[in-house]
Amino acid sequence: MWDEEYEVVIIGSGFAGLAAAIEARKRCDKVIVLEKMPVPGGNSSICGGLVAAAGSPLQVENGIEDSPELMLADMLAAGQGLNYPELARMVAERAMETLRWTIEELDVKYQPTLSWVGGHSVPRVYNTWNASGSGIIKPMLAKCREMD
C-alpha cells in the first residue's frame, strides 16, 4: 500500500507536467510527478522543440512587426473556427512570458534565427538548439532535480 502524502500530484512529465512541477515546488515542499513511461518527457521530448511568441527579441532584432493580436488572428484562422478563442487568446498573450521563462529560468538554448512555419503570417517561431523538444525537457528535468 502506498502511504506517502503529497501537496501536489502531477500526472505526466511532458512540458505541461514539468512546468507545473517547477512552479508548484516554488510554493510547496511535497510535489511528485507520476509518469507511466520508463523515461520522462513523453511526446514533448520528441517533438520539434518549437516555441512561437509574438514580440520576441529576435523579431525586434530583425525588424519583424508582430503582436499577440496578430498571433491570435493567425491561430484562429489556422484553427478554422474550431479553437477555443479564450484559450487561444491566453496562449497568444502569454507566449512571450513563457519563452522568457524557458530562457531565463531554465537556460534553454535556442537557435539564433526564427522560423516561419505554416499558419503564421510572420516569422515568430524559436527552435531549440537541437531542433527537438528534448532541448526543453532536459533543462526542465535539471531544474526539477535542482529544486529537490
Tab-separated table of C-alpha atoms in Angstrom:
chain	number	residue	atom	x	y	z
A	1	MET	CA	0.000	0.000	0.000
A	2	TRP	CA	1.316	3.405	-0.941
A	3	ASP	CA	1.050	5.677	2.070
A	4	GLU	CA	3.103	8.760	1.203
A	5	GLU	CA	1.353	12.114	1.145
A	6	TYR	CA	1.995	14.990	-1.247
A	7	GLU	CA	0.665	18.508	-1.507
A	8	VAL	CA	0.663	18.354	-5.307
A	9	VAL	CA	0.462	15.271	-7.542
A	10	ILE	CA	1.191	15.821	-11.233
A	11	ILE	CA	0.373	13.232	-13.861
A	12	GLY	CA	2.788	13.215	-16.796
A	13	SER	CA	6.295	14.539	-17.300
A	14	GLY	CA	5.946	16.426	-20.577
A	15	PHE	CA	6.165	20.195	-20.963
A	16	ALA	CA	2.975	20.903	-19.007
A	17	GLY	CA	3.670	18.438	-16.214
A	18	LEU	CA	7.241	19.565	-15.625
A	19	ALA	CA	6.291	23.256	-15.804
A	20	ALA	CA	3.571	22.568	-13.234
A	21	ALA	CA	6.066	20.707	-11.033
A	22	ILE	CA	8.611	23.545	-11.155
A	23	GLU	CA	6.041	26.189	-10.287
A	24	ALA	CA	4.362	24.024	-7.628
A	25	ARG	CA	7.714	23.278	-5.983
A	26	LYS	CA	8.262	27.028	-5.511
A	27	ARG	CA	5.185	27.045	-3.265
A	28	CYS	CA	5.069	23.544	-1.790
A	29	ASP	CA	7.558	21.148	-0.245
A	30	LYS	CA	5.923	17.887	-1.240
A	31	VAL	CA	5.443	17.625	-5.024
A	32	ILE	CA	5.537	14.432	-7.080
A	33	VAL	CA	5.359	13.821	-10.824
A	34	LEU	CA	3.982	10.455	-11.912
A	35	GLU	CA	4.904	9.147	-15.370
A	36	LYS	CA	3.634	5.944	-16.991
A	37	MET	CA	6.633	5.503	-19.276
A	38	PRO	CA	10.078	4.281	-18.152
A	39	VAL	CA	11.682	7.620	-19.105
A	40	PRO	CA	10.396	11.163	-18.520
A	41	GLY	CA	9.417	13.685	-21.172
A	42	GLY	CA	6.695	11.897	-23.113
A	43	ASN	CA	5.922	13.176	-26.600
A	44	SER	CA	7.354	16.551	-25.591
A	45	SER	CA	10.836	15.004	-25.765
A	46	ILE	CA	10.446	14.013	-29.380
A	47	CYS	CA	8.522	16.971	-30.783
A	48	GLY	CA	10.275	19.615	-32.897
A	49	GLY	CA	11.160	21.892	-29.980
A	50	LEU	CA	9.350	24.908	-31.433
A	51	VAL	CA	8.070	27.887	-29.418
A	52	ALA	CA	6.022	30.614	-31.114
A	53	ALA	CA	5.983	34.021	-29.439
A	54	ALA	CA	4.913	37.447	-30.707
A	55	GLY	CA	7.096	40.456	-29.963
A	56	SER	CA	10.206	38.435	-29.200
A	57	PRO	CA	13.754	39.790	-29.047
A	58	LEU	CA	14.677	38.023	-32.309
A	59	GLN	CA	11.693	39.635	-34.037
A	60	VAL	CA	12.691	43.086	-32.781
A	61	GLU	CA	16.312	42.457	-33.779
A	62	ASN	CA	15.176	41.520	-37.302
A	63	GLY	CA	12.606	44.296	-37.728
A	64	ILE	CA	9.640	41.897	-37.746
A	65	GLU	CA	6.426	43.583	-36.631
A	66	ASP	CA	4.208	41.248	-34.645
A	67	SER	CA	1.766	41.327	-31.757
A	68	PRO	CA	-0.258	38.946	-29.610
A	69	GLU	CA	-3.332	40.145	-31.553
A	70	LEU	CA	-1.786	39.081	-34.877
A	71	MET	CA	-0.684	35.774	-33.386
A	72	LEU	CA	-4.226	35.192	-32.118
A	73	ALA	CA	-5.683	36.004	-35.538
A	74	ASP	CA	-3.267	33.514	-37.116
A	75	MET	CA	-4.200	30.851	-34.563
A	76	LEU	CA	-7.924	31.362	-35.101
A	77	ALA	CA	-7.540	31.245	-38.892
A	78	ALA	CA	-5.392	28.108	-38.745
A	79	GLY	CA	-7.905	26.532	-36.345
A	80	GLN	CA	-10.725	27.051	-38.874
A	81	GLY	CA	-13.137	28.135	-36.169
A	82	LEU	CA	-12.581	25.065	-34.003
A	83	ASN	CA	-10.360	26.810	-31.426
A	84	TYR	CA	-11.489	27.862	-28.018
A	85	PRO	CA	-10.987	31.617	-28.544
A	86	GLU	CA	-10.311	32.480	-24.898
A	87	LEU	CA	-7.691	29.736	-24.568
A	88	ALA	CA	-6.099	30.773	-27.863
A	89	ARG	CA	-6.008	34.372	-26.602
A	90	MET	CA	-4.263	33.242	-23.422
A	91	VAL	CA	-1.627	31.396	-25.455
A	92	ALA	CA	-1.028	34.381	-27.741
A	93	GLU	CA	-0.842	36.860	-24.869
A	94	ARG	CA	1.407	34.748	-22.625
A	95	ALA	CA	3.693	33.117	-25.192
A	96	MET	CA	6.417	35.724	-24.759
A	97	GLU	CA	6.319	35.274	-20.981
A	98	THR	CA	6.685	31.525	-21.475
A	99	LEU	CA	9.591	31.928	-23.895
A	100	ARG	CA	11.349	34.240	-21.421
A	101	TRP	CA	10.751	31.695	-18.639
A	102	THR	CA	12.423	28.931	-20.642
A	103	ILE	CA	15.430	31.155	-21.340
A	104	GLU	CA	15.834	32.940	-18.007
A	105	GLU	CA	14.786	30.260	-15.554
A	106	LEU	CA	15.639	27.049	-17.385
A	107	ASP	CA	18.544	28.243	-19.534
A	108	VAL	CA	17.048	26.673	-22.666
A	109	LYS	CA	19.233	27.322	-25.699
A	110	TYR	CA	17.605	28.330	-28.986
A	111	GLN	CA	18.961	28.720	-32.492
A	112	PRO	CA	19.801	32.352	-33.391
A	113	THR	CA	17.192	32.578	-36.173
A	114	LEU	CA	13.400	32.448	-36.331
A	115	SER	CA	11.344	30.010	-38.382
A	116	TRP	CA	8.279	30.866	-40.389
A	117	VAL	CA	6.011	27.849	-40.137
A	118	GLY	CA	2.576	27.122	-41.551
A	119	GLY	CA	-0.299	29.132	-40.139
A	120	HIS	CA	1.873	32.060	-39.054
A	121	SER	CA	1.790	35.292	-41.050
A	122	VAL	CA	5.278	36.343	-39.877
A	123	PRO	CA	8.388	34.533	-38.620
A	124	ARG	CA	7.885	34.055	-34.863
A	125	VAL	CA	8.998	30.528	-34.053
A	126	TYR	CA	12.049	29.789	-31.920
A	127	ASN	CA	13.761	26.429	-32.455
A	128	THR	CA	15.712	24.680	-29.720
A	129	TRP	CA	19.452	24.303	-30.348
A	130	ASN	CA	18.933	20.624	-31.249
A	131	ALA	CA	15.587	21.021	-33.082
A	132	SER	CA	13.965	18.708	-30.549
A	133	GLY	CA	11.711	19.024	-27.547
A	134	SER	CA	14.481	17.377	-25.553
A	135	GLY	CA	16.211	20.767	-25.738
A	136	ILE	CA	13.495	21.978	-23.341
A	137	ILE	CA	12.739	18.762	-21.430
A	138	LYS	CA	16.340	18.198	-20.302
A	139	PRO	CA	16.666	21.678	-18.737
A	140	MET	CA	13.247	21.207	-17.130
A	141	LEU	CA	14.355	17.917	-15.584
A	142	ALA	CA	17.589	19.533	-14.402
A	143	LYS	CA	15.573	22.324	-12.742
A	144	CYS	CA	13.323	19.765	-11.034
A	145	ARG	CA	16.360	17.882	-9.683
A	146	GLU	CA	17.940	21.145	-8.533
A	147	MET	CA	14.777	22.034	-6.597
A	148	ASP	CA	14.500	18.611	-4.929
